[in-house]
Tab-separated table of C-alpha atoms and ligand atoms in Angstrom:
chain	number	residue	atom	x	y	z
Y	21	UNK	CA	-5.732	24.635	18.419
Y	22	UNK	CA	-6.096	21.984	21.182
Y	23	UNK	CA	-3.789	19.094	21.291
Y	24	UNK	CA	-4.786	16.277	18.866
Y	25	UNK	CA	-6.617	12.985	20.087
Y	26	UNK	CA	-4.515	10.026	21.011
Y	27	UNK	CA	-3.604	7.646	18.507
Y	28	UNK	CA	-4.195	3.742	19.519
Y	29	UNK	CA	-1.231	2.302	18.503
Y	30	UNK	CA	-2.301	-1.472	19.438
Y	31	UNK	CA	-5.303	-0.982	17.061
Y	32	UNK	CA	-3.461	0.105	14.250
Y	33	UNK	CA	-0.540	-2.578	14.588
Y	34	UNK	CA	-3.852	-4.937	14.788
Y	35	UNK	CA	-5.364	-3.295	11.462
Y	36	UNK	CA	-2.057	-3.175	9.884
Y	37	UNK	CA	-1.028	-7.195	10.437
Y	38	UNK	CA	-4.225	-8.397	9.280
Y	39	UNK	CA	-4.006	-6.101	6.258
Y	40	UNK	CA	-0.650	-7.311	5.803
Y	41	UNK	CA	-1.892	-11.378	5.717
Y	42	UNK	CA	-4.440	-10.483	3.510
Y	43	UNK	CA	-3.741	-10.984	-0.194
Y	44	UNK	CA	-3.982	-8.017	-2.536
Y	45	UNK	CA	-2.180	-8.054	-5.859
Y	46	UNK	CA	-3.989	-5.437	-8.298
Y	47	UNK	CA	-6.755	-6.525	-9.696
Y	48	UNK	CA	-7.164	-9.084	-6.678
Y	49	UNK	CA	-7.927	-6.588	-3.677
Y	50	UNK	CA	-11.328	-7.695	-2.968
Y	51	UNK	CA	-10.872	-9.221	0.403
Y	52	UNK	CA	-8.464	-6.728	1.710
Y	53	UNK	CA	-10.775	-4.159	0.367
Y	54	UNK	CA	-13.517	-5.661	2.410
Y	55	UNK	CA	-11.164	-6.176	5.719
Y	56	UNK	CA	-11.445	-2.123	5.314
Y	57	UNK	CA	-14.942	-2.068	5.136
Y	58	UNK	CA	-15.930	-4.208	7.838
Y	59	UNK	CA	-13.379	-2.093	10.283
Y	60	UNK	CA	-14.774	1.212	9.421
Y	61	UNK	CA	-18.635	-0.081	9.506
Y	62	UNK	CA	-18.222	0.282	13.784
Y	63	UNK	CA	-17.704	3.943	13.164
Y	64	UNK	CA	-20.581	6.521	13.498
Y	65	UNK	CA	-20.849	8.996	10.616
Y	66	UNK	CA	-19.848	6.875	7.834
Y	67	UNK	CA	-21.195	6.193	4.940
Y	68	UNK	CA	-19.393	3.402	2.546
Y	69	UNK	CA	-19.449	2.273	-1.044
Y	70	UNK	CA	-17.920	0.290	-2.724
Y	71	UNK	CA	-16.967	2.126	-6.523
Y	72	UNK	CA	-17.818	0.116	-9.797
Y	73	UNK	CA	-14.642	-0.242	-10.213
Y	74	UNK	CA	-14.033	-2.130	-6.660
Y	75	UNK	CA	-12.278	0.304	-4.468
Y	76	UNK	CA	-13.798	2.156	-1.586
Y	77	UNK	CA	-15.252	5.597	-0.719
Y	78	UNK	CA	-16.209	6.712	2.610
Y	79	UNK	CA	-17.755	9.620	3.148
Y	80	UNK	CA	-17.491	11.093	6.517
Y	81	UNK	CA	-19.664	14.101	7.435
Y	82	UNK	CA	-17.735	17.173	9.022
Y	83	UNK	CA	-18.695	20.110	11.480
Y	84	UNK	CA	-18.598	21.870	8.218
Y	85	UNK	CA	-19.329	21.077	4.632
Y	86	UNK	CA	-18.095	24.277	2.362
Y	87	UNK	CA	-14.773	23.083	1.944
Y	88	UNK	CA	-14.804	19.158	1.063
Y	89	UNK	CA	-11.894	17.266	1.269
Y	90	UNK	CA	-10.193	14.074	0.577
Y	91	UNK	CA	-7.787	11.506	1.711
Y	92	UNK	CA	-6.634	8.053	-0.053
Y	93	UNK	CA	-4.557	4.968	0.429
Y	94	UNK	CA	-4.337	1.798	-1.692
Y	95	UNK	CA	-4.743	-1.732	-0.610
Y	96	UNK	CA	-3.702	-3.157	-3.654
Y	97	UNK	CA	-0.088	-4.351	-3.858
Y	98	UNK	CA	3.020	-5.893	-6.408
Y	99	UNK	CA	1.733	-9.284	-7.002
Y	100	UNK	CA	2.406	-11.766	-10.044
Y	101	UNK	CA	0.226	-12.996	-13.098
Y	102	UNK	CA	0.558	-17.077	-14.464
Y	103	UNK	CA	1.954	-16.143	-17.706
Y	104	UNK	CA	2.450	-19.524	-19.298
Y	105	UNK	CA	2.494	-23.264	-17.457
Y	106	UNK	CA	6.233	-24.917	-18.576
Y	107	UNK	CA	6.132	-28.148	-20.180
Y	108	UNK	CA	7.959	-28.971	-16.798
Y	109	UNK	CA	5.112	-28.204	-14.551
Y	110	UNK	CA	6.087	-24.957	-13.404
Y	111	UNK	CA	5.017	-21.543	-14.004
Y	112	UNK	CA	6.287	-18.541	-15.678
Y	113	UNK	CA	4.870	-15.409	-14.722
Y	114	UNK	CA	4.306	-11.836	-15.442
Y	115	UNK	CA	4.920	-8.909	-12.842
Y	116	UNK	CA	1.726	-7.044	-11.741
Y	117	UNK	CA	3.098	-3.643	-10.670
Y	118	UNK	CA	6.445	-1.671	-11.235
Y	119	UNK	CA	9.178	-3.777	-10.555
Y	120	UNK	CA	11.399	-7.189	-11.229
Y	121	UNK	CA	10.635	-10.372	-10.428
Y	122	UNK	CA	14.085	-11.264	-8.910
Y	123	UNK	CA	13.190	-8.791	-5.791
Y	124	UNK	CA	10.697	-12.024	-5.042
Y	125	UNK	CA	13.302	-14.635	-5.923
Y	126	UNK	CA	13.034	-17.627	-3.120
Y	127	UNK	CA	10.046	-15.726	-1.884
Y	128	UNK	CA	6.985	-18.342	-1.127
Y	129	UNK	CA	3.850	-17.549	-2.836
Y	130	UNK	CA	0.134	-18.625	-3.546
Y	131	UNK	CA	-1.842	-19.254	-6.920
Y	132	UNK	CA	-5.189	-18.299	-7.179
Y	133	UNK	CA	-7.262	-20.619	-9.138
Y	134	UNK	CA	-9.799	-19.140	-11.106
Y	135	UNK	CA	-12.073	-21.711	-9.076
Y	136	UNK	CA	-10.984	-19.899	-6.051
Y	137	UNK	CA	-8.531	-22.552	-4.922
Y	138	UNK	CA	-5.387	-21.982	-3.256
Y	139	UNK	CA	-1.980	-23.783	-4.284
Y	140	UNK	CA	1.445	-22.941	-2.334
Y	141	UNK	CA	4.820	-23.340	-3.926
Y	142	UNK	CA	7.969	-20.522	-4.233
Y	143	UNK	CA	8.861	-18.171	-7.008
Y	144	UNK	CA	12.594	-19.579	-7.990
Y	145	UNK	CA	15.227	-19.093	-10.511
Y	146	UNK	CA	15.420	-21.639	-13.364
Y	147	UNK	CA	19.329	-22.452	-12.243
Y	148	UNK	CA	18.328	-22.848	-8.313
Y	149	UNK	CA	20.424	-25.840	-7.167
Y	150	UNK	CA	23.878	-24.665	-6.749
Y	151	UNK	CA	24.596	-28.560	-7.321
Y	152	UNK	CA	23.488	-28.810	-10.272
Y	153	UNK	CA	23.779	-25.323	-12.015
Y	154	UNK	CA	27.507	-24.265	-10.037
Y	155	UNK	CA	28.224	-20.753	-10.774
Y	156	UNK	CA	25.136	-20.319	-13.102
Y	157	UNK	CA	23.361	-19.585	-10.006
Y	158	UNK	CA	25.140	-16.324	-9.793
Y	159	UNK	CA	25.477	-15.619	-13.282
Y	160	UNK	CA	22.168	-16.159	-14.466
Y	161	UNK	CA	20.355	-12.981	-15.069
Y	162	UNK	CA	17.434	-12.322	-13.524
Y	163	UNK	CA	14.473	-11.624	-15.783
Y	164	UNK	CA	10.875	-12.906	-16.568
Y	165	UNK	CA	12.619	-16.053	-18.244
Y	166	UNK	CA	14.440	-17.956	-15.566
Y	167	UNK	CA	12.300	-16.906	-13.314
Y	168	UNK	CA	9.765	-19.770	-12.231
Y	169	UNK	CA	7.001	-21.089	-9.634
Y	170	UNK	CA	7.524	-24.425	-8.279
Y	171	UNK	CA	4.010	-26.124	-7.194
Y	172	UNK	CA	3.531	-27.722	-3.727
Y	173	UNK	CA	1.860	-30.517	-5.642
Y	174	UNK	CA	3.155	-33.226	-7.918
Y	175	UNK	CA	3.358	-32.480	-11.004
Y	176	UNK	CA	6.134	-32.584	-14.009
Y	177	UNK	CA	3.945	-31.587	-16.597
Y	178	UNK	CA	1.826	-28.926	-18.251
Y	179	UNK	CA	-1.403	-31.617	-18.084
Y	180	UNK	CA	-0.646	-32.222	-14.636
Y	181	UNK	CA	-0.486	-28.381	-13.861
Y	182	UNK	CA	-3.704	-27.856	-15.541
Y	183	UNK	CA	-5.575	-30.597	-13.456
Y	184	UNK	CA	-4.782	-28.912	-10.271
Y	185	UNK	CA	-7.433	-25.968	-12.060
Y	186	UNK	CA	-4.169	-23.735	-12.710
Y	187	UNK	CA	-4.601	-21.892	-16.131
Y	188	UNK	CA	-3.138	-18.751	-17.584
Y	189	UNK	CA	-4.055	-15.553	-15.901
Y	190	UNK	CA	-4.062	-16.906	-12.612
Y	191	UNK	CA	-3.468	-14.268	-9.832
Y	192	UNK	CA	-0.018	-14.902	-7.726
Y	193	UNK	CA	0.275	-13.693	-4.232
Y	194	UNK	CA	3.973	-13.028	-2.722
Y	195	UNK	CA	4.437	-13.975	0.819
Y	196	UNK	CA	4.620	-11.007	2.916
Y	197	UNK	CA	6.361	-12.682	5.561
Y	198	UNK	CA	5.048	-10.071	8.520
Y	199	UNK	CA	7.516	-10.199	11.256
Y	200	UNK	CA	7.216	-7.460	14.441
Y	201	UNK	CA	10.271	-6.704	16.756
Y	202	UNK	CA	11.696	-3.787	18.729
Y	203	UNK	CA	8.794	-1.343	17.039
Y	204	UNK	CA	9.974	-2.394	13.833
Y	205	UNK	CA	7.008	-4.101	11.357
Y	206	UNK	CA	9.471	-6.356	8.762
Y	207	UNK	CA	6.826	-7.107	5.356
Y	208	UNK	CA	6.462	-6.920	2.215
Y	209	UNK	CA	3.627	-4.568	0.977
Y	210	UNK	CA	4.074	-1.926	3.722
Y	211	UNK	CA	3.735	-0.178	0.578
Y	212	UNK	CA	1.040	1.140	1.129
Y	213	UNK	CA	-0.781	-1.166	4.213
Y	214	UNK	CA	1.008	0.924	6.785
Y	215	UNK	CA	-1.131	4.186	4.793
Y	216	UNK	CA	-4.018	2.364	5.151
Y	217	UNK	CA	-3.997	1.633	8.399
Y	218	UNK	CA	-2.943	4.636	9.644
Y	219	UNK	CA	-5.628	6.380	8.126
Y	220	UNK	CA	-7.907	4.373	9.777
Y	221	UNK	CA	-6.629	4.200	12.907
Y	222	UNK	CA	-7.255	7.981	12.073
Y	223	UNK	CA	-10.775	7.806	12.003
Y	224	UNK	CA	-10.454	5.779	15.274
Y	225	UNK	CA	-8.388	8.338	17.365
Y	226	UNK	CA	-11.449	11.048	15.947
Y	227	UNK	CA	-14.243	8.788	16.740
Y	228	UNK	CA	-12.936	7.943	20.111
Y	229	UNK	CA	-12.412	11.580	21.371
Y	230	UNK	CA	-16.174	12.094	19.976
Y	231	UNK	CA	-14.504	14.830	17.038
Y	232	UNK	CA	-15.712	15.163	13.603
Y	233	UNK	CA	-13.639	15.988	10.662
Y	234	UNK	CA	-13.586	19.791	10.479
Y	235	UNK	CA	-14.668	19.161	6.926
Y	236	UNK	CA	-16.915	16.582	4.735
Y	237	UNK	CA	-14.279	13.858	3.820
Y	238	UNK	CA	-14.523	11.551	1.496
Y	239	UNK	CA	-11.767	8.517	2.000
Y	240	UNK	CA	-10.835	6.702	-1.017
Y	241	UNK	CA	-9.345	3.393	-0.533
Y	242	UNK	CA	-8.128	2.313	-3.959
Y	243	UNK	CA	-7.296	-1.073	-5.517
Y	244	UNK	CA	-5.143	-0.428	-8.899
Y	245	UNK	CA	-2.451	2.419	-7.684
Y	246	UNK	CA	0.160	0.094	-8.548
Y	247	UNK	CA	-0.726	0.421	-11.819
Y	248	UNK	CA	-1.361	4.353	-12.220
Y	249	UNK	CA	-5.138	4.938	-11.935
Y	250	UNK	CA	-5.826	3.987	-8.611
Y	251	UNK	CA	-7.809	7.418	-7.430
Y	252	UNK	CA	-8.303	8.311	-11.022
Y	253	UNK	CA	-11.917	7.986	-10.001
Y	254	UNK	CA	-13.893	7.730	-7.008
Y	255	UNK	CA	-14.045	11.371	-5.459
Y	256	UNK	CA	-16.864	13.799	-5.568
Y	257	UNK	CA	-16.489	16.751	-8.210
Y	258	UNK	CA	-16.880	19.116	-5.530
Y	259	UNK	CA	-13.836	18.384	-4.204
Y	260	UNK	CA	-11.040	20.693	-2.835
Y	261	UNK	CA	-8.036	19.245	-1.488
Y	262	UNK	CA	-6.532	15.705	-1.944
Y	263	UNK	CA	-4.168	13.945	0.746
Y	264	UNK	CA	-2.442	11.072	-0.734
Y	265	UNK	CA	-1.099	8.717	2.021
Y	266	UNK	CA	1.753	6.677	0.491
Y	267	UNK	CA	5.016	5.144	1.722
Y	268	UNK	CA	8.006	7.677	2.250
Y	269	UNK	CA	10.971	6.279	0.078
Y	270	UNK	CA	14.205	5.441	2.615
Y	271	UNK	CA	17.355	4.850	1.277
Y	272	UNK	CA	20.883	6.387	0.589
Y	273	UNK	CA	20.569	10.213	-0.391
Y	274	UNK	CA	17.062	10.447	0.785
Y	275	UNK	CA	15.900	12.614	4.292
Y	276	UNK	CA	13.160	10.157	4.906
Y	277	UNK	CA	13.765	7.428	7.661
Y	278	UNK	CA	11.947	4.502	9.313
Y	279	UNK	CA	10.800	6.830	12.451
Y	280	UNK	CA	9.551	9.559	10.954
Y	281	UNK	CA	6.615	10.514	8.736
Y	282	UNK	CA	7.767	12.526	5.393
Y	283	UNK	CA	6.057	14.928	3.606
Y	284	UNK	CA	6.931	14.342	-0.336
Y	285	UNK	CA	7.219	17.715	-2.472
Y	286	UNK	CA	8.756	16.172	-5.662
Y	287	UNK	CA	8.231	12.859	-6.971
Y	288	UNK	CA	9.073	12.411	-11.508
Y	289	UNK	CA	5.567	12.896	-11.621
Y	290	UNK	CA	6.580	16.218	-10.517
Y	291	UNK	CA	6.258	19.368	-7.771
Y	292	UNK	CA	2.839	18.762	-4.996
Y	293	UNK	CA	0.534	21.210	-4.012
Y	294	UNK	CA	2.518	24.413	-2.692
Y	295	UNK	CA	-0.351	26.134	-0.433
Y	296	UNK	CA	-1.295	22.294	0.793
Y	297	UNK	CA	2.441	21.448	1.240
Y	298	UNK	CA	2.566	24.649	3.613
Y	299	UNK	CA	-0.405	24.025	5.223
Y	300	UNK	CA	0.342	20.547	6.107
Y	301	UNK	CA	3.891	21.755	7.084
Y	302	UNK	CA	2.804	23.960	9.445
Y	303	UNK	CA	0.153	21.656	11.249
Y	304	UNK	CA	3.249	19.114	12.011
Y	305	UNK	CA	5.127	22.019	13.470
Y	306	UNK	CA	2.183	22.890	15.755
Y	307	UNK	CA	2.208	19.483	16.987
Y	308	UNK	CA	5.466	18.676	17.247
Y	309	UNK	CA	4.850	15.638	14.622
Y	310	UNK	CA	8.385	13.982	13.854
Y	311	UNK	CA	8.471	14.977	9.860
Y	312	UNK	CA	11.008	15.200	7.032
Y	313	UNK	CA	10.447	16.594	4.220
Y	314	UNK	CA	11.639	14.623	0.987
Y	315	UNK	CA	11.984	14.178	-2.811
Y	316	UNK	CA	11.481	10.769	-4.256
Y	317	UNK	CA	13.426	10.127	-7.728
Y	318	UNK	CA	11.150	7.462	-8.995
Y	319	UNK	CA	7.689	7.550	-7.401
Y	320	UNK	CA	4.117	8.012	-8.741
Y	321	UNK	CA	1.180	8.334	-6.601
Y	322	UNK	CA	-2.285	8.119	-6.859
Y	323	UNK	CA	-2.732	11.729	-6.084
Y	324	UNK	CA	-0.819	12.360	-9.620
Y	325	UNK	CA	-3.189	9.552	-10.875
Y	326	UNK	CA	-6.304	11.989	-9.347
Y	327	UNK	CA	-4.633	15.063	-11.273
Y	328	UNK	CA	-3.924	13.370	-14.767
Y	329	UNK	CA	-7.766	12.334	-14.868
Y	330	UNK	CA	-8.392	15.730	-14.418
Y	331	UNK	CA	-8.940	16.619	-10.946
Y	332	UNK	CA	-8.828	20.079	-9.953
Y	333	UNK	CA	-8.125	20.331	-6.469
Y	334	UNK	CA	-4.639	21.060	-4.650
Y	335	UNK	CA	-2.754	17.395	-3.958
Y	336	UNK	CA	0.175	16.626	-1.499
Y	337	UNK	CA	1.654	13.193	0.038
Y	338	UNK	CA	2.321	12.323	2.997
Y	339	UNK	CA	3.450	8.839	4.383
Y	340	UNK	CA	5.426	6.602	7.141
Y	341	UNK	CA	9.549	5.860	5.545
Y	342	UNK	CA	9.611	2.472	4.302
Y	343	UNK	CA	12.661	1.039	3.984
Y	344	UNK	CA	13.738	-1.145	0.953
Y	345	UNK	CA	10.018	0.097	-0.779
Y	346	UNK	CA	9.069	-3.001	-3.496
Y	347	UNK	CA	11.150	-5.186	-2.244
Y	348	UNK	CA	11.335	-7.003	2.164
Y	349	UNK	CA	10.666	-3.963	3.223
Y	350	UNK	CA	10.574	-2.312	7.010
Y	351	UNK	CA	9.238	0.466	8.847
Y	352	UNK	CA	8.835	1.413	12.616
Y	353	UNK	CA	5.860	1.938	14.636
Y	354	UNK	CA	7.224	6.214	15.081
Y	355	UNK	CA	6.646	6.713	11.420
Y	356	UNK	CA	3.420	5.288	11.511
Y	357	UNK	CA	2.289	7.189	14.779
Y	358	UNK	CA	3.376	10.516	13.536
Y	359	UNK	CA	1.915	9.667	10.046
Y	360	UNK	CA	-1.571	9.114	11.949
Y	361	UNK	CA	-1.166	11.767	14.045
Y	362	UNK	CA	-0.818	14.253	10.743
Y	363	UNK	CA	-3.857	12.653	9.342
Y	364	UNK	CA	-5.566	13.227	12.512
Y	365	UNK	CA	-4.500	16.883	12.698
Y	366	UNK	CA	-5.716	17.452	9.169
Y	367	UNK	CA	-8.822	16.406	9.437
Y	368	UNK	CA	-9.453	18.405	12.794
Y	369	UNK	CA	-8.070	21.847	10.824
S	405	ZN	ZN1	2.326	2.854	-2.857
């Protein structure tokens, strides 16, 4: 096969940082949903809707349609729920997604008003001041209880919260804090941003070297994978194969790194695809695409979410190593080139 189209690595840095400053917690991805939309809609080809649900499929029309594939990525992220508003003012709050809310402790944040309006203030712990609370602030354990928001506003009261138009159920966004240096992007929600962009900085590097997918393919961009049935839905019953484009998990005793794409072929939800594993194995050889190959001890993805709901096609995952996944994480601008270029390689096979 002939070398693969070049990837434009300012473009998807560009798609990527917006994505990034875009707020997203599941069950809140309509904007960063949209930013997707409005970048594909300058590609030829494409045809976009959005699900009832509120993701996003985009089906792309191929040289060839007797073998339809898919790809997917989610947009939607960890985020934060107003759980109660403290007689003090401040907020307790429920975690939306897998993980504890002292991986966000001193982390700024935003409440979403159910009126749309936007307050600032910073997820603390109940025992902050190290001048008041000495050595509680070490020993306090971290859970959902001494956990808190403090408002940018003035209150010291539940009435006063309330008048601000906070209530219960409130969506909280977590500062992703994008920083950029030496290749490296420093964020939260990498997890899975840097999937989405590179897939469409995918459809880019096609559409600029005037290819077409070897294939019809639909794209899935889903908005509740951090819950478990992100791409339950959303993909044509015709369907073959399913790429899942998810963060590679970096950390001690793993093989995946920060400048290298991995492929996973074990996660608990248990073993991928074999053939597609091979398949996609063998297209990174051919073009020299910097890959490791991984197991991830605790990982779901929304390819497993595709195959509990039933769908009978072959699955794998690929994705750029993310360091420190769910919490500040990091990744490099290699693992997302070589995770775009596999994309792009797929679709041209
Ligand atoms: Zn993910």
């Amino acid at each position: 096969m002939a070398s693969i189209p070049k990837v434009d690595e300012e473009y998807l840095v560009e798609v990527l940082v917006s994505l990034l400053n875009t707020p997203s917690p599941t069950g809140f991805a309509g904007e960063a949903i949209g930013l997707v939309e409005k970048s594909l809609a300058e590609f030829q080809d494409i045809k976009q809707r959005r699900t009832r649900k509120g993701g996003l499929v985009v089906t792309w029309s191929g040289e060839e349609d007797n073998f339809p594939r898919g790809l997917t990525a989610h947009v939607d992220t960890l985020g934060a729920m107003v759980k109660e508003i403290k007689s003090s003012g401040r907020l307790k709050l429920t975690a939306i997604g897998g993980f504890a809310l002292n991986r966000v402790e001193g982390e700024g944040c935003t409440v979403i008003t159910s009126a749309g309006d936007k307050v600032r203030g910073a997820i603390l712990l109940t025992t902050a001041s190290a001048h008041v609370h000495g050595t509680k602030v070490n020993e306090t354990k971290r859970e959902d209880d001494t956990i808190e928001v403090r408002l940018d506003a003035r209150t010291s009261s539940a009435k006063e919260t309330r008048a601000l138009g906070i209530e219960v159920g409130d969506y909280v966004a977590i500062d992703p804090r994008v920083e950029m240096n030496n290749g490296f992007v420093r964020s939260r929600h990498l997890d899975d941003k840097a999937g989405v962009a590179c897939l469409i900085a995918a459809v880019k590097a096609l559409q600029d070297a005037n290819h077409k997918p070897a294939q019809i393919t639909t794209l899935l961009f889903s908005n509740y994978e951090e819950v478990g049935h992100g791409a339950a839905s959303g993909f044509p019953a015709d369907l073959e194969e399913l790429v899942t484009i998810d963060m590679a998990a970096v950390g001690s005793g793993q093989t995946s790194d920060e400048f290298h794409t991995t492929i996973c072929i074990k996660d608990s939800g248990g073993p991928y695809h074999h053939g597609l594993n091979q398949k996609l194995r063998a297209l990174a050889d051919e073009h020299k695409i910097p890959y490791k190959v991984d197991v991830y001890p605790y990982y779901g993805s929304d390819g497993e979410a595709y195959w509990r709901a039933g769908g009978d096609v072959a699955v794998a995952l690929i994705g750029p190593g993310i360091d420190a996944s769910h919490n500040y994480e990091r990744t490099h601008t290699d693992a997302l080139i070589a995770t775009t270029k596999w994309i792009v390689a797929y679709l041209l096979s």
